[in-house]
JSON list of C-alpha atoms in Angstrom, two decimals:
[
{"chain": "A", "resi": 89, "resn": "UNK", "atom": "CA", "xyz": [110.14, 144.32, 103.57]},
{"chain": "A", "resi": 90, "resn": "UNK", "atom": "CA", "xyz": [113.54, 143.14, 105.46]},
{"chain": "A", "resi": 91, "resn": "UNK", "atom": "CA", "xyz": [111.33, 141.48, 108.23]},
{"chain": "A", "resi": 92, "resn": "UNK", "atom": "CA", "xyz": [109.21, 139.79, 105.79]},
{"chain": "A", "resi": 93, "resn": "UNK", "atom": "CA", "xyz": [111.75, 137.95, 103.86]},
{"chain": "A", "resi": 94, "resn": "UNK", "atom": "CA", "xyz": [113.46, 137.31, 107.39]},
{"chain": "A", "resi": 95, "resn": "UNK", "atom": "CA", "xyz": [110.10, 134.82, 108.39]},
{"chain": "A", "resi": 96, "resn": "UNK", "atom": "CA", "xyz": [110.76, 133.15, 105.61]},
{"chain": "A", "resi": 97, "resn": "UNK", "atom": "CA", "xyz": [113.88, 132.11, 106.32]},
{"chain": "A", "resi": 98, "resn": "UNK", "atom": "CA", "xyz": [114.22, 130.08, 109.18]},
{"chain": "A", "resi": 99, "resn": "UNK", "atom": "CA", "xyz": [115.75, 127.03, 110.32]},
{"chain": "A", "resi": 100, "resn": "UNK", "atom": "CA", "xyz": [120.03, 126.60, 110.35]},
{"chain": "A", "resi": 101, "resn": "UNK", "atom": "CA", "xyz": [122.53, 124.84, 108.31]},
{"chain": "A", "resi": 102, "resn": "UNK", "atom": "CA", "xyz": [125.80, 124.00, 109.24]},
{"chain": "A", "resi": 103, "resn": "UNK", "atom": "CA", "xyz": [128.32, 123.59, 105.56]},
{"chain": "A", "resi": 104, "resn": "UNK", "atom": "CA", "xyz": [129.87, 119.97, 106.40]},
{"chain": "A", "resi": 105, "resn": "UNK", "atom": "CA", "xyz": [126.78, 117.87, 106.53]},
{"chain": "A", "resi": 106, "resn": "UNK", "atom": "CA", "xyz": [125.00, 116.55, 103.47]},
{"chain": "A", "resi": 107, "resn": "UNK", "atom": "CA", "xyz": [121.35, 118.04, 102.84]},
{"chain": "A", "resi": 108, "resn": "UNK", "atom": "CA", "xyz": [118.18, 116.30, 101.55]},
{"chain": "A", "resi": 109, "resn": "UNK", "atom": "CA", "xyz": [116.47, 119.04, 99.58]},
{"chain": "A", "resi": 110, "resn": "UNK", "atom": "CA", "xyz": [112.47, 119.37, 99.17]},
{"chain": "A", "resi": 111, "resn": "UNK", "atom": "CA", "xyz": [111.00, 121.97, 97.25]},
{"chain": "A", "resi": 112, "resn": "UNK", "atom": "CA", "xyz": [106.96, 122.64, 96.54]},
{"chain": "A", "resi": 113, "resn": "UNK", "atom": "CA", "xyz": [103.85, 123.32, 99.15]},
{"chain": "A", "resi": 114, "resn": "UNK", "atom": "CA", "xyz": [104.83, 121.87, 102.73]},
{"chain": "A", "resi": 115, "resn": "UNK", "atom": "CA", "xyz": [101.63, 119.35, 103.94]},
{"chain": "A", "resi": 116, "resn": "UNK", "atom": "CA", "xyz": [100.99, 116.11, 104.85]},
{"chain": "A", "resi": 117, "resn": "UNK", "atom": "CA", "xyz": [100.18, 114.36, 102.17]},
{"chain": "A", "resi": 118, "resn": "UNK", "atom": "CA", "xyz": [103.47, 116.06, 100.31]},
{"chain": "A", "resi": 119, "resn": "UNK", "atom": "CA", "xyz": [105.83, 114.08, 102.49]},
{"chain": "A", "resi": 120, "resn": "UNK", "atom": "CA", "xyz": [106.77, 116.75, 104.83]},
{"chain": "A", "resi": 121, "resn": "UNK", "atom": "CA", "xyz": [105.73, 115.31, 108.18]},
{"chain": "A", "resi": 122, "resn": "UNK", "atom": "CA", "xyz": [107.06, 112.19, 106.94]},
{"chain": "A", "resi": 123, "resn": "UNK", "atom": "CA", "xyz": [110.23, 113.15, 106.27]},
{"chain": "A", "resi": 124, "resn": "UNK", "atom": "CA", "xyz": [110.50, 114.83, 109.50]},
{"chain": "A", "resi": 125, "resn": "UNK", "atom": "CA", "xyz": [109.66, 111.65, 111.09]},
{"chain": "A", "resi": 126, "resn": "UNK", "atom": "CA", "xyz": [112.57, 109.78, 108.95]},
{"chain": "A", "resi": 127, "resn": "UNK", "atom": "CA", "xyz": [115.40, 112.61, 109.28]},
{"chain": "A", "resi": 128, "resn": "UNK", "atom": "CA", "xyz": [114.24, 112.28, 113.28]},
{"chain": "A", "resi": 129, "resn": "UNK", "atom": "CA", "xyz": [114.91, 108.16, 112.91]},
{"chain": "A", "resi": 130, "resn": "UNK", "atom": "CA", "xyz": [118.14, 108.34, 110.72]},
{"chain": "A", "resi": 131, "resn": "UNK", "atom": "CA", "xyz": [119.56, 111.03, 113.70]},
{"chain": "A", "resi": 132, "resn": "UNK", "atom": "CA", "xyz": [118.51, 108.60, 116.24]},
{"chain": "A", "resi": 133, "resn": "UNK", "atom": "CA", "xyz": [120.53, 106.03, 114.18]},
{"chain": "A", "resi": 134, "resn": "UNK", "atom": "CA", "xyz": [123.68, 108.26, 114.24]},
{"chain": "A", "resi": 135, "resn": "UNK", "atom": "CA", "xyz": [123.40, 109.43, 110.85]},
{"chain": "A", "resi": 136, "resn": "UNK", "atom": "CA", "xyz": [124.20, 113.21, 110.59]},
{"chain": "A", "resi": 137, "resn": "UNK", "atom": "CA", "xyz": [121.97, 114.57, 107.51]},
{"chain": "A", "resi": 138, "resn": "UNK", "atom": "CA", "xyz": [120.19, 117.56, 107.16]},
{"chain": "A", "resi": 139, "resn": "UNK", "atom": "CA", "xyz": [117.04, 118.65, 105.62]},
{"chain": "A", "resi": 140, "resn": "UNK", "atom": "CA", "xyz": [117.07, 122.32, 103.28]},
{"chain": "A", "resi": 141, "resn": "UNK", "atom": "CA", "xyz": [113.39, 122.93, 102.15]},
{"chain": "A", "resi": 142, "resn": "UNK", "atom": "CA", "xyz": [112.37, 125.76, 99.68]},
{"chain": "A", "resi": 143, "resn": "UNK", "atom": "CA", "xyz": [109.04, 124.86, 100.55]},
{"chain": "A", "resi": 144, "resn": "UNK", "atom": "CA", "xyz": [106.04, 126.88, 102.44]},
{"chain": "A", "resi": 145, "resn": "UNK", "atom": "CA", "xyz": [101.96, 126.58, 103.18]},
{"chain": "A", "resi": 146, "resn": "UNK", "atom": "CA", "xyz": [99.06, 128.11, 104.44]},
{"chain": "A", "resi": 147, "resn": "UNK", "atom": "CA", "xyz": [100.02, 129.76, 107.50]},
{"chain": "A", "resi": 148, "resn": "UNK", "atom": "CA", "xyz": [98.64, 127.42, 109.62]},
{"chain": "A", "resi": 149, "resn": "UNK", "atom": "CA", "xyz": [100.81, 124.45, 107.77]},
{"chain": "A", "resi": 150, "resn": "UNK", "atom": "CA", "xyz": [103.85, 126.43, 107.73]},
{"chain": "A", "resi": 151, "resn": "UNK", "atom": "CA", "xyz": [103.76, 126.41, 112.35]},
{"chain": "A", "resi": 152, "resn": "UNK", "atom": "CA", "xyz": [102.63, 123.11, 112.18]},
{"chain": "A", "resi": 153, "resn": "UNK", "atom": "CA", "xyz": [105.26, 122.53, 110.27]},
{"chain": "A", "resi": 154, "resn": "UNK", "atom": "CA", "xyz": [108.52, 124.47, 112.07]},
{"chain": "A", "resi": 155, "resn": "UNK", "atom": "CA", "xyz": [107.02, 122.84, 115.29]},
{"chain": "A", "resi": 156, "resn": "UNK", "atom": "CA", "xyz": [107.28, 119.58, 114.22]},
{"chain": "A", "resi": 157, "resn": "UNK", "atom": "CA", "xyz": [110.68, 120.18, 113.44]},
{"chain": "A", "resi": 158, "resn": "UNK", "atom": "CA", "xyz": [111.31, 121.57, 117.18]},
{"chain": "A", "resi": 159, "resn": "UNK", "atom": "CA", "xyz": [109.27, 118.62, 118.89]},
{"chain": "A", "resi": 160, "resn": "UNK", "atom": "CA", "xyz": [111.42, 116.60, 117.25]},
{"chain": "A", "resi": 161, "resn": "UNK", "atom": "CA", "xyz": [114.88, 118.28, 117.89]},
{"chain": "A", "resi": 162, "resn": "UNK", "atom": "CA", "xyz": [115.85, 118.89, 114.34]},
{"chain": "A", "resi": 163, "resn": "UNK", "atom": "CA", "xyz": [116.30, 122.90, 114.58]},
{"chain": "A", "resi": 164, "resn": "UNK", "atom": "CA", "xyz": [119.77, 122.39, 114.07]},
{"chain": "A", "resi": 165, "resn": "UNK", "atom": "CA", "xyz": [119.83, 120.18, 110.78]},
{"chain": "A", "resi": 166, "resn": "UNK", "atom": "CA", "xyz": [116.66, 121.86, 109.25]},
{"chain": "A", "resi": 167, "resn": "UNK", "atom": "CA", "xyz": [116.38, 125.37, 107.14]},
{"chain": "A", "resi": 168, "resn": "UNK", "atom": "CA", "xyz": [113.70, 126.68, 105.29]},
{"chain": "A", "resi": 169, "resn": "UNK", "atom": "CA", "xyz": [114.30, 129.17, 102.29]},
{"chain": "A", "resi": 170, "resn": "UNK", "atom": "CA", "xyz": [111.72, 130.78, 100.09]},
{"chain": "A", "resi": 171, "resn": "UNK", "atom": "CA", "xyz": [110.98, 129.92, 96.97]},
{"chain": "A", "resi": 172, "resn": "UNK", "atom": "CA", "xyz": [113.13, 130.89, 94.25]},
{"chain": "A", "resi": 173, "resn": "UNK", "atom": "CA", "xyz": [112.79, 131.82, 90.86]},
{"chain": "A", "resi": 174, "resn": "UNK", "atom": "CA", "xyz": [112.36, 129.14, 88.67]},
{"chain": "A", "resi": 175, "resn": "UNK", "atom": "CA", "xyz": [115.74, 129.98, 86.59]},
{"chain": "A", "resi": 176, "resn": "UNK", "atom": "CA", "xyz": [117.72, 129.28, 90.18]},
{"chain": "A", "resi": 177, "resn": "UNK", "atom": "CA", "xyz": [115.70, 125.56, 91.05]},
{"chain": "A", "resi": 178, "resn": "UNK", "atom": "CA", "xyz": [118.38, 123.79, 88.94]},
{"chain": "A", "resi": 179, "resn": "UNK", "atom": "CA", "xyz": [120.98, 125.34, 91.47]},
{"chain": "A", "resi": 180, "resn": "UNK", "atom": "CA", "xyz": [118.92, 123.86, 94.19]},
{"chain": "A", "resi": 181, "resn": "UNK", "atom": "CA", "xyz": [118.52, 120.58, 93.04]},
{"chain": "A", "resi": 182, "resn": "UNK", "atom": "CA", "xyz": [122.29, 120.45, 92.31]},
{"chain": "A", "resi": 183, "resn": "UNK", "atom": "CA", "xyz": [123.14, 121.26, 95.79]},
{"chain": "A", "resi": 184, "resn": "UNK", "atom": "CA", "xyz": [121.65, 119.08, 97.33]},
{"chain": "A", "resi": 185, "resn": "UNK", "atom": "CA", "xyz": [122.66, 115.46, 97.99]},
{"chain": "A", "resi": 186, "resn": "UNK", "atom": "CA", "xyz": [119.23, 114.24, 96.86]},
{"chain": "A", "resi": 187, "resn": "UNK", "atom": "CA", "xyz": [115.93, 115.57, 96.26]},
{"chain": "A", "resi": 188, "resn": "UNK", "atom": "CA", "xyz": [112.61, 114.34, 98.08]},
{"chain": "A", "resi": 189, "resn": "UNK", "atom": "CA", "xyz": [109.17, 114.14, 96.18]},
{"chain": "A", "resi": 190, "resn": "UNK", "atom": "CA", "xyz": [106.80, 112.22, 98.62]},
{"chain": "A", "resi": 191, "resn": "UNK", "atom": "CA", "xyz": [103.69, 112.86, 97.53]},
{"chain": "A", "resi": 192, "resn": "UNK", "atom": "CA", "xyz": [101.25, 110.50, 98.25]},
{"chain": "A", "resi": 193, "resn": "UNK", "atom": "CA", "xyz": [97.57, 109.55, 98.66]},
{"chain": "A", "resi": 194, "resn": "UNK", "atom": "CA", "xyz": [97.05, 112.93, 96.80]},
{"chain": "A", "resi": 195, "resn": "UNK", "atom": "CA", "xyz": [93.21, 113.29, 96.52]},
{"chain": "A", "resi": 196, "resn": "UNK", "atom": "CA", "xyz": [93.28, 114.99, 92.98]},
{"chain": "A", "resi": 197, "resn": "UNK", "atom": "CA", "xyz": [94.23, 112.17, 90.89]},
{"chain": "A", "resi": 198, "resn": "UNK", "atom": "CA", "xyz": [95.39, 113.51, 87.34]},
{"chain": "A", "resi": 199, "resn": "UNK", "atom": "CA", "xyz": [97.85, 115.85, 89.85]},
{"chain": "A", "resi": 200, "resn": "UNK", "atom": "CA", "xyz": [101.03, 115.35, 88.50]},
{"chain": "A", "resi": 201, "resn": "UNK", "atom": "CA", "xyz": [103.78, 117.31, 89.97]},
{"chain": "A", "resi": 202, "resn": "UNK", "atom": "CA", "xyz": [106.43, 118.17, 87.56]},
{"chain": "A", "resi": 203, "resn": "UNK", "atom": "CA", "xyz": [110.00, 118.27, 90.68]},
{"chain": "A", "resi": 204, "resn": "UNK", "atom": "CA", "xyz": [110.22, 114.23, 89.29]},
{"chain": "A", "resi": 205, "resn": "UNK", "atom": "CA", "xyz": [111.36, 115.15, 86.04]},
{"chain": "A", "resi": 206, "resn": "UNK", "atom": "CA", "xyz": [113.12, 118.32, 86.72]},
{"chain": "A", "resi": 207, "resn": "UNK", "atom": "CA", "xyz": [114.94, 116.72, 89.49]},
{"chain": "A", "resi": 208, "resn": "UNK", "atom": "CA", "xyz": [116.12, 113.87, 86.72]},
{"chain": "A", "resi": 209, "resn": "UNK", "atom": "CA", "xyz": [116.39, 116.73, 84.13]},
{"chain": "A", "resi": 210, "resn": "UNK", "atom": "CA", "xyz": [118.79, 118.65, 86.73]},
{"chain": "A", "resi": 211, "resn": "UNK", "atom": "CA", "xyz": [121.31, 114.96, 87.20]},
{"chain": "A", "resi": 212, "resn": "UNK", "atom": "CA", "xyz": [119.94, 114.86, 91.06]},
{"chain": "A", "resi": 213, "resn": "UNK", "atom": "CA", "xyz": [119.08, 112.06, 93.24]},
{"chain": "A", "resi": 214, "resn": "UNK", "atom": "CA", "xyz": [115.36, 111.80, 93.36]},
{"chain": "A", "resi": 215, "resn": "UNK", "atom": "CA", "xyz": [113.97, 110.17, 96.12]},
{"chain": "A", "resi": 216, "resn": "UNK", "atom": "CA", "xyz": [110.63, 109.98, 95.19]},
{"chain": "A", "resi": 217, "resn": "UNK", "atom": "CA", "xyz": [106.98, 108.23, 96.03]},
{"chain": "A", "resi": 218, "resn": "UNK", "atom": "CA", "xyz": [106.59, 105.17, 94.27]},
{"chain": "A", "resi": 219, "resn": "UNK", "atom": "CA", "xyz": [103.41, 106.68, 93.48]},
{"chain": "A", "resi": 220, "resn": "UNK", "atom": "CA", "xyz": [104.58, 109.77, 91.72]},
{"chain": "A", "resi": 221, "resn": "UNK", "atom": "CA", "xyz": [106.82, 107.50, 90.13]},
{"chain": "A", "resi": 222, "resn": "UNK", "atom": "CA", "xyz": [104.23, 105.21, 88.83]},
{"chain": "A", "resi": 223, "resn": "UNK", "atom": "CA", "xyz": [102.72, 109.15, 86.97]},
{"chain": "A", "resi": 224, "resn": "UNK", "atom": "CA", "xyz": [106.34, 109.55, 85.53]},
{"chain": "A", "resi": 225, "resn": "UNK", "atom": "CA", "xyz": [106.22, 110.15, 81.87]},
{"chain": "A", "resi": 226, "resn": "UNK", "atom": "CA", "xyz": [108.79, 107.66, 81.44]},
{"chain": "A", "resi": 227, "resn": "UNK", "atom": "CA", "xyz": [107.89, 105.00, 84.07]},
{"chain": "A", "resi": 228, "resn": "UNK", "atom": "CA", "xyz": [109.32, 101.90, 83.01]},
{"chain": "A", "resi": 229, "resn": "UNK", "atom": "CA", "xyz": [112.88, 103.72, 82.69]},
{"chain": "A", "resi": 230, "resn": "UNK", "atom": "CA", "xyz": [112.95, 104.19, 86.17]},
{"chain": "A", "resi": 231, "resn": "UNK", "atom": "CA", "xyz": [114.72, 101.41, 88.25]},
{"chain": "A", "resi": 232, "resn": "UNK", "atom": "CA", "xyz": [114.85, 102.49, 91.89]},
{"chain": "A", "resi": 233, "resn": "UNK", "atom": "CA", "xyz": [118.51, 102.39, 93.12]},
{"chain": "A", "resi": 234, "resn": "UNK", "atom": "CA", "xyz": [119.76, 102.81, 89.25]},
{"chain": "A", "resi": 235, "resn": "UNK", "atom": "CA", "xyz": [118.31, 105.92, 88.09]},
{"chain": "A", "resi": 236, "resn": "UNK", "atom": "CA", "xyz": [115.78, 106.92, 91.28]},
{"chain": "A", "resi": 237, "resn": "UNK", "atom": "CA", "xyz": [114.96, 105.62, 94.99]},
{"chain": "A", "resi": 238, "resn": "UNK", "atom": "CA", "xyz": [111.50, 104.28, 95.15]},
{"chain": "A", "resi": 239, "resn": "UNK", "atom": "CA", "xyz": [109.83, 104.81, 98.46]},
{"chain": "A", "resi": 240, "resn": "UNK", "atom": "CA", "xyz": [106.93, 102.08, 98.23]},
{"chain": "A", "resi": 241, "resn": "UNK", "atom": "CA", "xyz": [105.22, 104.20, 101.81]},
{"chain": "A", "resi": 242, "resn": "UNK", "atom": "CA", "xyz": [106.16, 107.39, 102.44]},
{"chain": "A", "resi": 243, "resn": "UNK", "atom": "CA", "xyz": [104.90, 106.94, 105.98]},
{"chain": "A", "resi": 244, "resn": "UNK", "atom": "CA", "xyz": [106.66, 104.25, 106.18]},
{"chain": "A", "resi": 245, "resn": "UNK", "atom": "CA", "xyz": [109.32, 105.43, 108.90]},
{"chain": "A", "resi": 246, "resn": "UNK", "atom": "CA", "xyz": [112.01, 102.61, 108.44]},
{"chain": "A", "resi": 247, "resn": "UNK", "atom": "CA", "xyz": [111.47, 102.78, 104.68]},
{"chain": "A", "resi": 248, "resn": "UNK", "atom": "CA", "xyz": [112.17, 106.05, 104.09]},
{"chain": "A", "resi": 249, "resn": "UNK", "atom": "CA", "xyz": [114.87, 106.42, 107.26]},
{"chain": "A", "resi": 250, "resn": "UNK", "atom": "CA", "xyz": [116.87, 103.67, 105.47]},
{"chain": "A", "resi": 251, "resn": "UNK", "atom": "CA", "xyz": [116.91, 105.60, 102.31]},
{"chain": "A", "resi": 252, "resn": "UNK", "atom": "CA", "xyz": [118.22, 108.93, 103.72]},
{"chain": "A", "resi": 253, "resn": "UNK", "atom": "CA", "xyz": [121.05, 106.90, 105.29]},
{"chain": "A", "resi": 254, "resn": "UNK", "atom": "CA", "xyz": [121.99, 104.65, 101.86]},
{"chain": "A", "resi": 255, "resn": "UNK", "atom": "CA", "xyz": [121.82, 108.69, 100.26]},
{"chain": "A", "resi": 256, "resn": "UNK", "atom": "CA", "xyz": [124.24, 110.14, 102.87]},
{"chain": "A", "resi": 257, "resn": "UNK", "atom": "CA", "xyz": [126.38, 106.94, 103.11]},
{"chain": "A", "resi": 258, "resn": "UNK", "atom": "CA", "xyz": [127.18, 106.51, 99.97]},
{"chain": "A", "resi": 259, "resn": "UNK", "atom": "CA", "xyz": [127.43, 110.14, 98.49]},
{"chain": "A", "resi": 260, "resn": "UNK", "atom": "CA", "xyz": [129.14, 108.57, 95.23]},
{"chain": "A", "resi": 261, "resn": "UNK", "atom": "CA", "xyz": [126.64, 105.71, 94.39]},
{"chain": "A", "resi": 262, "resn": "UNK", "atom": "CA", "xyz": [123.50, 109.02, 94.85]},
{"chain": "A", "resi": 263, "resn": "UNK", "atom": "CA", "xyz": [125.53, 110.75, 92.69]},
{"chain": "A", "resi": 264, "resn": "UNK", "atom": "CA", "xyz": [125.95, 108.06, 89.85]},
{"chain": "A", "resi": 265, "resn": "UNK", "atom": "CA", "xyz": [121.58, 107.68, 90.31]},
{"chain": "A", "resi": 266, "resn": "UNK", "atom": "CA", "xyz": [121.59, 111.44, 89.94]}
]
């Protein structure tokens, strides 16, 4: 029982760094590689964030996933958790700097994942798809940079790069969009 809760856990985190949280399935076209690809960038650019994801797949998904993260030298700034109960998400959300929700080009079009709203229900920093956005029940509320980040391409490297950085630059102004 021990060793199986152990797998799930894996990854490191280091107390005086800010973290970009993710929660949900891990998979492409959820963001995940993405951000991967954008914490690897904003590193590159000398920015020191890390990633904490209460987020797992298939099993296949889940090494595709924790390799990525080693091909692209981010063991150090990356931990994985397993999911917890729903009464403990607000907790998440709350400690993280800002929350990520990058799906996009889902297949299943009436999908509508429900981390927007709790994310804006919990005061976090949502970082979000402009697509999911666009699904929000409250749509033309959201301004990105006032009450959200918009991320027009969530493949978009630069894009989404730049918006970790402003979210880990600034740590009062993601607050006040929280």
């Amino acid at each position: 029982e021990g060793a199986a809760f152990k797998d799930l856990c894996w990854g490191s985190f280091r107390g005086d760094r800010p973290y970009i949280g993710v929660y949900g399935k891990l998979g492409e076209r959820k963001g995940s590689f993405a951000l991967l690809d954008a914490l690897a960038r904003a590193r590159a650019d000398g920015a020191d964030i890390g990633l904490v994801a209460m987020a797992h797949g298939h099993p296949d998904i889940e090494v595709k996933f924790r390799r990525a993260v080693e091909d692209r030298g981010l063991t150090d700034q990356v931990l994985q958790i397993p999911f917890l109960p729903h009464w403990r998400v607000p907790s998440f959300i709350r400690s993280c700097l800002a929350i990520c929700c990058l799906e996009q080009d889902f297949p299943i079009t009436i999908h509508n994942p429900i981390v927007t709203q709790e994310v804006m229900s919990c005061g976090g920093c949502l970082i979000a798809a402009t697509e999911l956005l666009n699904k929000h029940t409250q749509t033309r509320q959201l301004v990105s940079g006032v009450n959200c980040v918009a991320i027009r391409d969530v493949n978009d490297t630069d894009e989404l790069s730049a918006a970790l950085i402003a979210a880990a630059g600034d740590p009062q102004k993601t607050a006040a969009i929280g």
